[in-house]
Short mmCIF file of N, CA and C in Angstrom, two decimals:
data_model
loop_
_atom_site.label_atom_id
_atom_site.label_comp_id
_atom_site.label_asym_id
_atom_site.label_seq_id
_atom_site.Cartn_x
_atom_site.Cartn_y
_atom_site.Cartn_z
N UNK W 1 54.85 91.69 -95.74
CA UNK W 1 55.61 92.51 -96.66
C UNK W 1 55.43 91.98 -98.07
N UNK W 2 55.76 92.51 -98.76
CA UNK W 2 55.55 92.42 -100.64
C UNK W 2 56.32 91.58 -100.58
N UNK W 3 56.35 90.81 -101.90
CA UNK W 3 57.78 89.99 -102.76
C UNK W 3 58.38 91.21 -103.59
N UNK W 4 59.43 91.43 -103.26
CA UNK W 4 59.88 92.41 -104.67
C UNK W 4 59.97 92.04 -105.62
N UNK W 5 60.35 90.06 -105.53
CA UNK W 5 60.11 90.00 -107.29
C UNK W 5 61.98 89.36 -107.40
N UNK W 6 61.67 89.30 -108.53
CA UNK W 6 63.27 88.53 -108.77
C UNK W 6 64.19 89.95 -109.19
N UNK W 7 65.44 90.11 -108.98
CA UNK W 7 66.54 91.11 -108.97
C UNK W 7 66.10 91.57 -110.67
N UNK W 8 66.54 93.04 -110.66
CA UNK W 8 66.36 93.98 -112.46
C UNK W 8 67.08 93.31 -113.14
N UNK W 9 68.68 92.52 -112.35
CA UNK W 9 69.49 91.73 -113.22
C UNK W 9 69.55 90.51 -113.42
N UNK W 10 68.13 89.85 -113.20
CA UNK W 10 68.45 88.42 -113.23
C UNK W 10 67.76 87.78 -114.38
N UNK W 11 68.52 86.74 -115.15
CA UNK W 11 68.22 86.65 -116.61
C UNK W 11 66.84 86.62 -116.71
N UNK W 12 66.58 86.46 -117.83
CA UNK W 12 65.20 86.08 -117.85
C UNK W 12 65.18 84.46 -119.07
N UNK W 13 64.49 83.28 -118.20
CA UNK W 13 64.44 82.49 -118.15
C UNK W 13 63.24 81.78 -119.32
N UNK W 14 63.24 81.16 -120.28
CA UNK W 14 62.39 80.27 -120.48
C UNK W 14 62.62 78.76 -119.73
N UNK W 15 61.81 78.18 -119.19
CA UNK W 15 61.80 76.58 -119.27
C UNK W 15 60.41 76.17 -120.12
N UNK W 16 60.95 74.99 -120.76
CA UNK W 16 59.68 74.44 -121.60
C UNK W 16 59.93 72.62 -121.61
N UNK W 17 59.00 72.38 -121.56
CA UNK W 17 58.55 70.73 -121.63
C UNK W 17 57.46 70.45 -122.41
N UNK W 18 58.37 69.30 -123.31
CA UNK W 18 57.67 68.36 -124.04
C UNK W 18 58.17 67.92 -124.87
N UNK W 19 57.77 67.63 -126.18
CA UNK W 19 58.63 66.96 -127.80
C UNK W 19 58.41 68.58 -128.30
N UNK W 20 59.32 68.17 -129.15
CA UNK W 20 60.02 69.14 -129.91
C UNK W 20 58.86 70.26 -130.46
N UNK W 21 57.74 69.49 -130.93
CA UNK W 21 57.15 70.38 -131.46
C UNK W 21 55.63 70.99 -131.08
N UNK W 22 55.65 70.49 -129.54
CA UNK W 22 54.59 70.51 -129.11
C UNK W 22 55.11 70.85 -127.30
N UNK W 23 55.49 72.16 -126.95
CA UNK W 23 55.75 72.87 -125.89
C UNK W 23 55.17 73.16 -124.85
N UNK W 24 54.75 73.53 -123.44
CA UNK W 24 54.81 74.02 -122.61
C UNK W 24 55.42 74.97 -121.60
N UNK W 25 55.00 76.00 -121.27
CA UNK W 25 56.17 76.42 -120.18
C UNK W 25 55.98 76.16 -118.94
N UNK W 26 56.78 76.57 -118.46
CA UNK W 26 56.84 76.32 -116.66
C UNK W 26 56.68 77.80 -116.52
N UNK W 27 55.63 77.59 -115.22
CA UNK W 27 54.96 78.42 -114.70
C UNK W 27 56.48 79.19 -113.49
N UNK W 28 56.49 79.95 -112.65
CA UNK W 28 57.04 80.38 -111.68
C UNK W 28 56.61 79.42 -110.21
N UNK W 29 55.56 79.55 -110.27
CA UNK W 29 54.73 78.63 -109.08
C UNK W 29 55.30 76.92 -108.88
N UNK W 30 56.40 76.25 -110.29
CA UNK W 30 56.18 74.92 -110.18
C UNK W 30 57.42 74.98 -109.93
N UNK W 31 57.99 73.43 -109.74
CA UNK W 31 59.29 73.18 -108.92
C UNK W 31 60.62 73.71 -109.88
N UNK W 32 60.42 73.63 -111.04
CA UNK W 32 61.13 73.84 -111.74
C UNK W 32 61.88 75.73 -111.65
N UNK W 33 60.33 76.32 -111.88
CA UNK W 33 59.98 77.56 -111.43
C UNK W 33 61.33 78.58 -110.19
N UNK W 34 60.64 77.33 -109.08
CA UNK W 34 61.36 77.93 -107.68
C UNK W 34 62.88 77.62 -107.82
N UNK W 35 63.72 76.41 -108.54
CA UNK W 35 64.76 76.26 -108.82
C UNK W 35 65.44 77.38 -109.68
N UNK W 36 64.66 78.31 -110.54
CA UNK W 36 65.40 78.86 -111.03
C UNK W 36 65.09 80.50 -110.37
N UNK W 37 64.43 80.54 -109.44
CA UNK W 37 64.14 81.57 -108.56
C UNK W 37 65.14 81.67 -107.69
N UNK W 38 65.62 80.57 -107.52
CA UNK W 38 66.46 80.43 -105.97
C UNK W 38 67.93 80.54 -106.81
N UNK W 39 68.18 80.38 -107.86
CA UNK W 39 69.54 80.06 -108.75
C UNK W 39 69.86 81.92 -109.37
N UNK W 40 68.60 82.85 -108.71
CA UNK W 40 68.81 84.05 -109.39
C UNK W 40 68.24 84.62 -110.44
N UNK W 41 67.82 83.80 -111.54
CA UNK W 41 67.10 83.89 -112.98
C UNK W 41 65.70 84.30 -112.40
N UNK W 42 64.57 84.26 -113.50
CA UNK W 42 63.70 84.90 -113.69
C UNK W 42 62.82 84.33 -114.78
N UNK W 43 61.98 83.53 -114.73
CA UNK W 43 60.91 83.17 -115.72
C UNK W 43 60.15 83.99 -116.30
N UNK W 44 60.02 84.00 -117.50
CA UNK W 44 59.55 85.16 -118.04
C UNK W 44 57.93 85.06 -118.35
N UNK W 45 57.40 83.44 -117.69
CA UNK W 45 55.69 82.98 -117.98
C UNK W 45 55.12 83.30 -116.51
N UNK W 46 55.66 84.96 -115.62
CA UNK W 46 54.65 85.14 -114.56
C UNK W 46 53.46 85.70 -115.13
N UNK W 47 52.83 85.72 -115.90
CA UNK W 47 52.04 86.32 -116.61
C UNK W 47 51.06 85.15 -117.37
N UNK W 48 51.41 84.05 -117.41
CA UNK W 48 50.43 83.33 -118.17
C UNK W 48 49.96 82.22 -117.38
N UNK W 49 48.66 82.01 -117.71
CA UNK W 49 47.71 80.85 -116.85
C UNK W 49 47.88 79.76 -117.05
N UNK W 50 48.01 78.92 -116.08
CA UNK W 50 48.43 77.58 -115.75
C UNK W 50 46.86 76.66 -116.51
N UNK W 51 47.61 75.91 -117.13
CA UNK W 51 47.15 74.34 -117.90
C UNK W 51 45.85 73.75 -116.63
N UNK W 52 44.55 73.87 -117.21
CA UNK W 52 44.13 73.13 -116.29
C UNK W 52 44.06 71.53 -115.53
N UNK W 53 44.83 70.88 -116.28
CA UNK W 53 45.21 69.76 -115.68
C UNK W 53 46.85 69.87 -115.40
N UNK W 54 47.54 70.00 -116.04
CA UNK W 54 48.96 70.16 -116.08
C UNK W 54 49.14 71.53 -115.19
N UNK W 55 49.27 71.21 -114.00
CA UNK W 55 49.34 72.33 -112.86
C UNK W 55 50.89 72.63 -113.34
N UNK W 56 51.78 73.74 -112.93
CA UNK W 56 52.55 74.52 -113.10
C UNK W 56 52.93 74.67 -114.72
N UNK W 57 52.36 73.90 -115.24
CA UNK W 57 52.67 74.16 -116.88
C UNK W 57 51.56 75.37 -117.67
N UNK W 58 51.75 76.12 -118.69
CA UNK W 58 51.11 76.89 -119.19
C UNK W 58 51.35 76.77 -121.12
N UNK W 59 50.41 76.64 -121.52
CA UNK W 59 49.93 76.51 -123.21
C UNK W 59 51.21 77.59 -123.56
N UNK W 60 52.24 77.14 -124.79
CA UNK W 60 52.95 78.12 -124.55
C UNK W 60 52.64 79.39 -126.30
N UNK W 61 52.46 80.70 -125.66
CA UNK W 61 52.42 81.32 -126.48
C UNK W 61 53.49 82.40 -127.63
N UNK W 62 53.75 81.44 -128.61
CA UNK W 62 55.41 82.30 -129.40
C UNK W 62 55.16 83.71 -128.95
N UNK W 63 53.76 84.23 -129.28
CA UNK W 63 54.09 85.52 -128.97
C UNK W 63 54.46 85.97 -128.39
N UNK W 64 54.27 85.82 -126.42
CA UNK W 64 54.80 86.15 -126.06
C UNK W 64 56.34 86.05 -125.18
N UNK W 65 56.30 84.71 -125.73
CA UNK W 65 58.09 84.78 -125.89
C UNK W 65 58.85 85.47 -126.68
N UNK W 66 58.43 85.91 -128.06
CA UNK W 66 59.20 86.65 -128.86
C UNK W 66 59.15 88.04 -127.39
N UNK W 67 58.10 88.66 -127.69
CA UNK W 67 58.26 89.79 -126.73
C UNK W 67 59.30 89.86 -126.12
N UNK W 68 58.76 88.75 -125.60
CA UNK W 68 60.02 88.76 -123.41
C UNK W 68 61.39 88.22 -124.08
N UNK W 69 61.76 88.02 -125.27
CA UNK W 69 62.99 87.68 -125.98
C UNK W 69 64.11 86.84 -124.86
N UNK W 70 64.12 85.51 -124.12
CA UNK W 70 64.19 84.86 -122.71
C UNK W 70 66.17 84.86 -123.67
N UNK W 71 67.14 84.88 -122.08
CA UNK W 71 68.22 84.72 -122.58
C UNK W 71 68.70 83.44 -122.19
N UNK W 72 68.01 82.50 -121.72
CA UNK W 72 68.28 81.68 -121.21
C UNK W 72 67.27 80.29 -121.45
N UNK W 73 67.17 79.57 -122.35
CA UNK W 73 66.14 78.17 -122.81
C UNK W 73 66.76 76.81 -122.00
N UNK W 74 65.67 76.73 -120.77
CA UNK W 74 65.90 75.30 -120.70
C UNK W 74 64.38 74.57 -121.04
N UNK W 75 65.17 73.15 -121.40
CA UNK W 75 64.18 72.39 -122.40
C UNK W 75 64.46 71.05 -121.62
N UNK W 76 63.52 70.93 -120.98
CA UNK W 76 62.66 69.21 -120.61
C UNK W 76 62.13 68.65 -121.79
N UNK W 77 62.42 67.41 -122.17
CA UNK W 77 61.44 67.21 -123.49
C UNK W 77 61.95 65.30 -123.36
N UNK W 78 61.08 64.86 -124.48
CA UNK W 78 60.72 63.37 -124.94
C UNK W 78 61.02 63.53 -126.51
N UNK W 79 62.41 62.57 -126.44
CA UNK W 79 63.12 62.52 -127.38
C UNK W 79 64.98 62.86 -128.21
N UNK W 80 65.07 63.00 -128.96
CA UNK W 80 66.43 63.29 -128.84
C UNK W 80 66.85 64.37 -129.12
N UNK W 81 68.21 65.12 -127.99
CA UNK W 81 68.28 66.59 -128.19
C UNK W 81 68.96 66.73 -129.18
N UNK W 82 69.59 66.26 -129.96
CA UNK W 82 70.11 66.55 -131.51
C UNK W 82 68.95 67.32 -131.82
N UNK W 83 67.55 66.61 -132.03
CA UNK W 83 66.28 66.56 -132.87
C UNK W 83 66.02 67.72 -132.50
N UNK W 84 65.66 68.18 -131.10
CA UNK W 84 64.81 69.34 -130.74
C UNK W 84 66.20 70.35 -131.06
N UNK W 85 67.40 70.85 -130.87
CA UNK W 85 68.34 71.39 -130.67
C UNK W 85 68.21 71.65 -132.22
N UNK W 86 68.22 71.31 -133.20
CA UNK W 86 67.97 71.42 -134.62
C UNK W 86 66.94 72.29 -135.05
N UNK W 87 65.78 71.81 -134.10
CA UNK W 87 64.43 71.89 -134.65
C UNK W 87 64.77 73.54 -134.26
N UNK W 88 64.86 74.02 -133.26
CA UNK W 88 64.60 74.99 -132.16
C UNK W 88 65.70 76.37 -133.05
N UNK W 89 66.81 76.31 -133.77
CA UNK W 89 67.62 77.23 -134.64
C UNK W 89 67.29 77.05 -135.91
N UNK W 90 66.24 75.68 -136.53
CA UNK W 90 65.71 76.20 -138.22
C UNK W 90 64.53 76.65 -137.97
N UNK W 91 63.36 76.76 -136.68
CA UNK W 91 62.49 77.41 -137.12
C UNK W 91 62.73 79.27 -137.13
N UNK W 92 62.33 79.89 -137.81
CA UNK W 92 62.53 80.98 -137.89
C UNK W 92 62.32 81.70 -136.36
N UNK W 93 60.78 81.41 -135.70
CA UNK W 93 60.63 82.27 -134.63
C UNK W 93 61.37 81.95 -133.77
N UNK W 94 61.53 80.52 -132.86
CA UNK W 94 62.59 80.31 -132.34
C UNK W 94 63.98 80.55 -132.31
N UNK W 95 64.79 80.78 -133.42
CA UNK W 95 65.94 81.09 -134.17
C UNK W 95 66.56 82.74 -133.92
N UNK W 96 65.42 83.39 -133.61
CA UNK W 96 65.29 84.95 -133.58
C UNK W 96 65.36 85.52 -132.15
N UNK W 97 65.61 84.23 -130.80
CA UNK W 97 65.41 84.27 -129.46
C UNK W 97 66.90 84.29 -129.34
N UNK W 98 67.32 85.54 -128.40
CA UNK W 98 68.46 85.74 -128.15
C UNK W 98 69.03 84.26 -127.47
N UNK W 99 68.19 83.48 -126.64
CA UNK W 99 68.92 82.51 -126.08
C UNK W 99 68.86 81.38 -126.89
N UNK W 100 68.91 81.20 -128.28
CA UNK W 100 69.21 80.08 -129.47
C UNK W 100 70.19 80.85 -130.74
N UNK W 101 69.87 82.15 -130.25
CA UNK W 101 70.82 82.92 -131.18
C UNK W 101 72.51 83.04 -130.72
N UNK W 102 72.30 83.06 -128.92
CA UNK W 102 73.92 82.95 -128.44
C UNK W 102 74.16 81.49 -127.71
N UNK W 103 73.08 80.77 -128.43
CA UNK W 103 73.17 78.85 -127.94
C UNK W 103 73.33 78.97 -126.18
N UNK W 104 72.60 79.64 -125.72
CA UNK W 104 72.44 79.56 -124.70
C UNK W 104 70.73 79.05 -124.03
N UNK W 105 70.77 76.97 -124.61
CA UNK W 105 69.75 76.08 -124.76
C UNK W 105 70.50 75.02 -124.19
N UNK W 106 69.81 74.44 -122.78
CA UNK W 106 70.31 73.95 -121.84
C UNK W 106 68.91 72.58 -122.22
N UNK W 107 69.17 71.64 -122.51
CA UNK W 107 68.74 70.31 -122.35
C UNK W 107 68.48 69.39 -120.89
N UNK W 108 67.59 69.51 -120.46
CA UNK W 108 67.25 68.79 -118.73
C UNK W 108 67.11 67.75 -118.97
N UNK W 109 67.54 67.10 -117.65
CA UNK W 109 66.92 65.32 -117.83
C UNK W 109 65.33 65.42 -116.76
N UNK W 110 64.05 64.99 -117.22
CA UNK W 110 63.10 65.00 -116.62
C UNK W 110 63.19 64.20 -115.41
N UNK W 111 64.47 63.23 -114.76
CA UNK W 111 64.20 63.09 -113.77
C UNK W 111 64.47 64.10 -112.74
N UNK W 112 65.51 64.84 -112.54
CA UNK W 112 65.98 66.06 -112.26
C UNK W 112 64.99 67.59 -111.74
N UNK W 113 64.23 67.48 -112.81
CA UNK W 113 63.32 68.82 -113.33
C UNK W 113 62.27 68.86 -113.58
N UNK W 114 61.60 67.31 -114.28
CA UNK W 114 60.01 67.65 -114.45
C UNK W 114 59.14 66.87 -112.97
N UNK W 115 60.40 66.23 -112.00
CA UNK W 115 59.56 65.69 -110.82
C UNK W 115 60.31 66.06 -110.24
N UNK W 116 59.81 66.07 -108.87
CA UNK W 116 61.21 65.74 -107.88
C UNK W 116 62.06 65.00 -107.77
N UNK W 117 62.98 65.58 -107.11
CA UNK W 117 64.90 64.39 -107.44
C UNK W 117 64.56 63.78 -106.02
N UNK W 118 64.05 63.92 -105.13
CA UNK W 118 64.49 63.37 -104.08
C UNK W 118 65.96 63.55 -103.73
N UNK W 119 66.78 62.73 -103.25
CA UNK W 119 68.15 63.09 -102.80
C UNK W 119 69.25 63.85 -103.93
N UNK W 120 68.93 63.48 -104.65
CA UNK W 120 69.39 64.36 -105.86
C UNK W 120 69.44 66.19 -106.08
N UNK W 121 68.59 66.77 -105.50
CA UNK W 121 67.78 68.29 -104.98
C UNK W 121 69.26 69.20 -105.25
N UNK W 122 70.27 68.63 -104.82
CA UNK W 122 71.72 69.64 -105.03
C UNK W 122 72.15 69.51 -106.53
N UNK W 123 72.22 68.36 -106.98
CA UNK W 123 72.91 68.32 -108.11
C UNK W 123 71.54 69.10 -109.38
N UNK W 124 70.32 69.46 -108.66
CA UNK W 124 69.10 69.70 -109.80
C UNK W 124 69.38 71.18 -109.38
N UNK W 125 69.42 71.72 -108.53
CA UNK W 125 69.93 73.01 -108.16
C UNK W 125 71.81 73.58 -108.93
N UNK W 126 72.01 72.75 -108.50
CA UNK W 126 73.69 73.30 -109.03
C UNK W 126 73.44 73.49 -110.87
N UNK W 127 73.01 72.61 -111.43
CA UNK W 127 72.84 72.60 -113.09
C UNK W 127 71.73 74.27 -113.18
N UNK W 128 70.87 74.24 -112.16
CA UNK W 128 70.31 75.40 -112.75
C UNK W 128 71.26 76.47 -112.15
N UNK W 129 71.73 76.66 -111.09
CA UNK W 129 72.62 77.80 -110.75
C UNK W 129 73.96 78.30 -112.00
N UNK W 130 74.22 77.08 -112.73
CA UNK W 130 75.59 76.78 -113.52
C UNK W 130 75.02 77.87 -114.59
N UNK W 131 74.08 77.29 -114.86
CA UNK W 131 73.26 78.05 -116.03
C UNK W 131 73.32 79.60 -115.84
N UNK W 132 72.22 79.95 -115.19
CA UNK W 132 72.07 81.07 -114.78
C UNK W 132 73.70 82.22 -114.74
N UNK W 133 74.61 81.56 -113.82
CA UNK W 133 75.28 82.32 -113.81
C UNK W 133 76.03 82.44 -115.29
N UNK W 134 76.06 81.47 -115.78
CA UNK W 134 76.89 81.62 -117.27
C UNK W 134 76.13 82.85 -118.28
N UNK W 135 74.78 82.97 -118.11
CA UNK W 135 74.69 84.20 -118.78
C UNK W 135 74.51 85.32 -117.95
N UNK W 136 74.70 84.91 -116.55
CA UNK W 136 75.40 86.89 -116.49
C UNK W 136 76.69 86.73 -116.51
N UNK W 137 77.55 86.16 -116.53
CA UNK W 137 78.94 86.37 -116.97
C UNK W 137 78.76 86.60 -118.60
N UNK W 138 78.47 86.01 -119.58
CA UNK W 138 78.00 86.44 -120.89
C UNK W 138 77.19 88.05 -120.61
N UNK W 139 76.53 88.44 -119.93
CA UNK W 139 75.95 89.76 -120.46
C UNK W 139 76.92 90.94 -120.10
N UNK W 140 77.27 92.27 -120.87
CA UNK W 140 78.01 93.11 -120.71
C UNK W 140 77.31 93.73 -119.35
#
């Protein structure tokens, strides 16, 4: 049988990893991916080709994030989230993304999200479920 695909109502998701000014997204295919598949949300990079060394990660393109306008930013990164959390509402294109416009920018810890947790797997699941549901309670 087909995948139908993630629900018409389920947010639509950026995840991105790295420093502030130098991004990636997460693919659907990577662990991160399936966590927020299983939490309901919806990545909005099924459409873009995976990093040839950096398997589930993909080169990330503003453009087409502006497009897919994601209501939901989670951010894996190296360094401090003051820094990127700053960086991410003065640049203009970023700034213009409904999910930095209603601060709905969720900060990960890379042990959690950019590897496996090992016994940890509930508490890396519950933070993305928390998420998720907070902006469909936020959407009319």
């Amino acid at each position: 049988a087909d995948d139908p695909g993630p629900p018409t109502d389920a947010p639509r998701v950026l995840a991105v990893f790295g420093t502030p000014h130098a991004f990636y997204a997460f693919l659907p295919s990577s662990y991160l991916g399936d966590l927020v598949a299983r939490a309901g949300g919806a990545l909005i990079t099924d459409d873009m080709d995976s990093h040839k060394v950096f398997r589930g990660l993909a080169p990330l393109s503003m453009e087409s994030v502006m497009e897919k306008d994601p209501e939901l930013l989670r951010v894996v990164f190296h360094g401090p989230e003051d820094a990127a959390r700053q960086m991410l509402k003065a640049d203009p294109l970023w700034a213009g993304l409904a999910a930095v416009e209603n601060d709905q920018m969720v900060f990960l810890k890379d042990d959690l999200y950019a590897m496996r947790p090992g016994s940890e797997i509930g508490r890396a699941m519950d933070g993305i479920r928390e998420a998720v549901r907070s902006v469909k309670a936020a959407t009319p």
